[in-house]
Amino acid sequence: MNYILIGFKGTGKTTIAKIVSKKLKALFFDMDRIIEEEFSYNLNEKKSIKEIYQILQEREFRELESRSIKKLKNINNSIIASSGGFVLKNENILVLKKNCKFIYLNTSKKEIEKRIDIENAFLKTKENFEKEFLKRKSIYENIADMQIDINDENTPKDIANKVIDKIYGK
């Protein structure tokens, strides 16, 4: 079985997935790195996820994201850090639901605002952030098999332990 950490940008998906995978001796995959590798392979030039998004814009970026996600459909015994927006295409959810349990890292809007630079992120404005946050939160809640509520007092290690407890049904 695979477990994929889902949630908005800035929830700590990558950090927590690394800790969980190490503790469970599972493979670790980071969707953003897979997208970067896919893009860089075709271009023969390394770009960050943010640069790729700026180059491709929304529609083409989401297509690249979908192609990258298909590379995860045959893996096993893995912890995956998702890209924040993969849930915007239903086909991505369906591909991953076949062999993954979704763990939603539920973080407050206020906490995420503290963690990310809205104007520098793909969101551009606070209004876009608010709209996107509400839209995605609803999707995350609907597709999650498990949910971890996070506050600013939780350390990554605390959250990783909560994830492991959920995986083992505690």
XYZ file of C-alpha atoms in Angstrom:
170
model
C 0.000 0.000 0.000
C 1.058 3.569 -0.665
C 0.154 6.648 1.315
C 0.033 10.085 -0.248
C 0.123 13.244 1.833
C -2.223 15.848 0.410
C -2.821 19.459 1.324
C -2.163 23.012 0.325
C 1.283 24.372 -0.497
C 3.139 25.025 2.748
C 1.561 22.282 4.864
C 4.846 20.387 5.160
C 3.968 17.441 2.932
C 7.526 16.850 1.722
C 9.186 17.236 5.126
C 6.669 14.976 6.833
C 6.651 12.363 4.049
C 10.453 12.081 4.314
C 10.261 11.489 8.079
C 7.421 8.965 7.760
C 9.110 7.040 4.939
C 12.335 6.809 6.934
C 10.548 5.576 10.077
C 8.495 3.029 8.127
C 11.401 2.012 5.884
C 9.230 2.825 2.874
C 10.167 4.422 -0.427
C 9.782 8.197 -0.650
C 8.505 10.059 -3.698
C 8.047 13.806 -4.061
C 5.628 14.719 -6.836
C 7.244 18.129 -7.326
C 10.655 16.472 -7.914
C 9.113 14.011 -10.372
C 7.571 16.925 -12.300
C 10.926 18.749 -12.270
C 12.730 15.648 -13.545
C 10.169 15.081 -16.297
C 10.416 18.700 -17.441
C 14.219 18.829 -17.185
C 14.645 15.551 -19.059
C 12.758 16.920 -22.044
C 14.537 20.269 -21.893
C 17.955 19.043 -20.743
C 17.980 21.913 -18.239
C 17.116 21.830 -14.520
C 14.242 24.086 -13.441
C 12.407 24.461 -10.127
C 8.709 23.688 -9.828
C 8.000 27.429 -9.594
C 10.012 28.159 -12.762
C 8.274 25.326 -14.601
C 4.866 26.706 -13.605
C 5.861 30.168 -14.832
C 7.137 28.794 -18.140
C 4.217 26.474 -18.870
C 1.349 28.346 -17.212
C -1.607 26.568 -15.619
C -2.982 24.326 -18.395
C 0.318 22.953 -19.695
C 1.677 22.594 -16.168
C -1.331 20.480 -15.150
C -0.796 18.271 -18.221
C 2.851 17.732 -17.242
C 1.706 17.012 -13.687
C -0.751 14.367 -14.958
C 1.946 12.668 -17.056
C 4.260 12.645 -14.044
C 1.579 11.171 -11.771
C 1.134 8.214 -14.110
C 4.713 7.215 -13.224
C 3.498 6.513 -9.686
C 0.688 4.120 -10.583
C 2.742 0.913 -10.274
C 4.767 1.638 -7.142
C 4.264 -0.056 -3.784
C 5.220 0.457 -0.137
C 5.736 4.190 -0.582
C 5.066 7.507 1.064
C 4.357 10.247 -1.475
C 4.427 14.010 -0.998
C 1.842 15.324 -3.432
C 1.919 18.520 -5.387
C -0.685 20.858 -3.929
C -2.774 21.192 -7.081
C -2.847 17.653 -8.470
C -6.390 17.361 -7.107
C -7.637 19.890 -9.655
C -7.841 17.130 -12.288
C -10.117 14.247 -11.397
C -8.087 11.864 -13.582
C -5.092 12.385 -11.248
C -7.160 11.435 -8.222
C -8.490 8.319 -9.968
C -4.992 7.179 -11.016
C -3.640 7.488 -7.476
C -6.726 6.174 -5.648
C -6.102 2.771 -7.241
C -3.057 2.126 -5.070
C -2.854 4.951 -2.519
C -4.564 5.998 0.674
C -4.883 9.784 0.869
C -3.846 11.496 4.115
C -4.959 15.115 4.284
C -2.711 17.454 6.272
C -5.372 19.941 7.322
C -3.700 23.257 8.062
C -5.505 26.525 8.725
C -5.558 29.267 6.117
C -3.903 31.590 8.641
C -1.033 29.134 9.198
C -0.456 28.655 5.468
C -0.461 32.421 4.946
C 2.392 32.602 7.471
C 4.352 29.868 5.697
C 4.135 30.915 2.039
C 4.747 34.106 0.124
C 1.384 34.519 -1.613
C 2.540 37.184 -4.048
C 5.589 35.173 -5.051
C 3.698 31.898 -5.316
C 1.498 30.964 -8.256
C -1.440 32.610 -6.462
C -0.280 36.215 -7.041
C -2.903 37.924 -4.823
C -4.544 37.358 -1.447
C -7.927 37.104 -3.202
C -6.642 34.297 -5.437
C -5.204 32.566 -2.377
C -8.529 32.759 -0.506
C -10.489 31.420 -3.484
C -8.013 28.625 -4.228
C -7.701 27.660 -0.558
C -11.463 27.181 -0.161
C -11.786 25.287 -3.448
C -8.950 22.886 -2.676
C -9.867 22.428 0.991
C -13.235 21.071 -0.106
C -11.582 18.667 -2.552
C -8.971 17.517 -0.011
C -11.679 16.801 2.568
C -13.789 14.861 0.071
C -11.025 12.604 -1.235
C -9.125 12.013 2.021
C -9.093 8.551 3.546
C -7.595 10.035 6.715
C -7.136 13.540 8.065
C -4.506 15.038 10.369
C -5.341 18.429 11.872
C -2.216 20.563 12.161
C -1.582 23.659 14.225
C 1.450 25.899 14.579
C 2.562 24.088 17.740
C 3.064 20.754 15.949
C 6.623 19.954 14.931
C 7.243 17.954 11.750
C 8.181 14.987 13.960
C 4.866 15.308 15.886
C 2.917 15.385 12.637
C 4.873 12.430 11.226
C 4.013 10.429 14.347
C 0.324 11.326 13.903
C 0.522 10.136 10.280
C 2.089 6.841 11.364
C -0.609 6.398 14.025
C -3.295 6.928 11.346
C -1.610 4.432 9.027
C -1.646 1.833 11.801
C -5.218 2.674 12.783
C -4.489 4.255 16.167
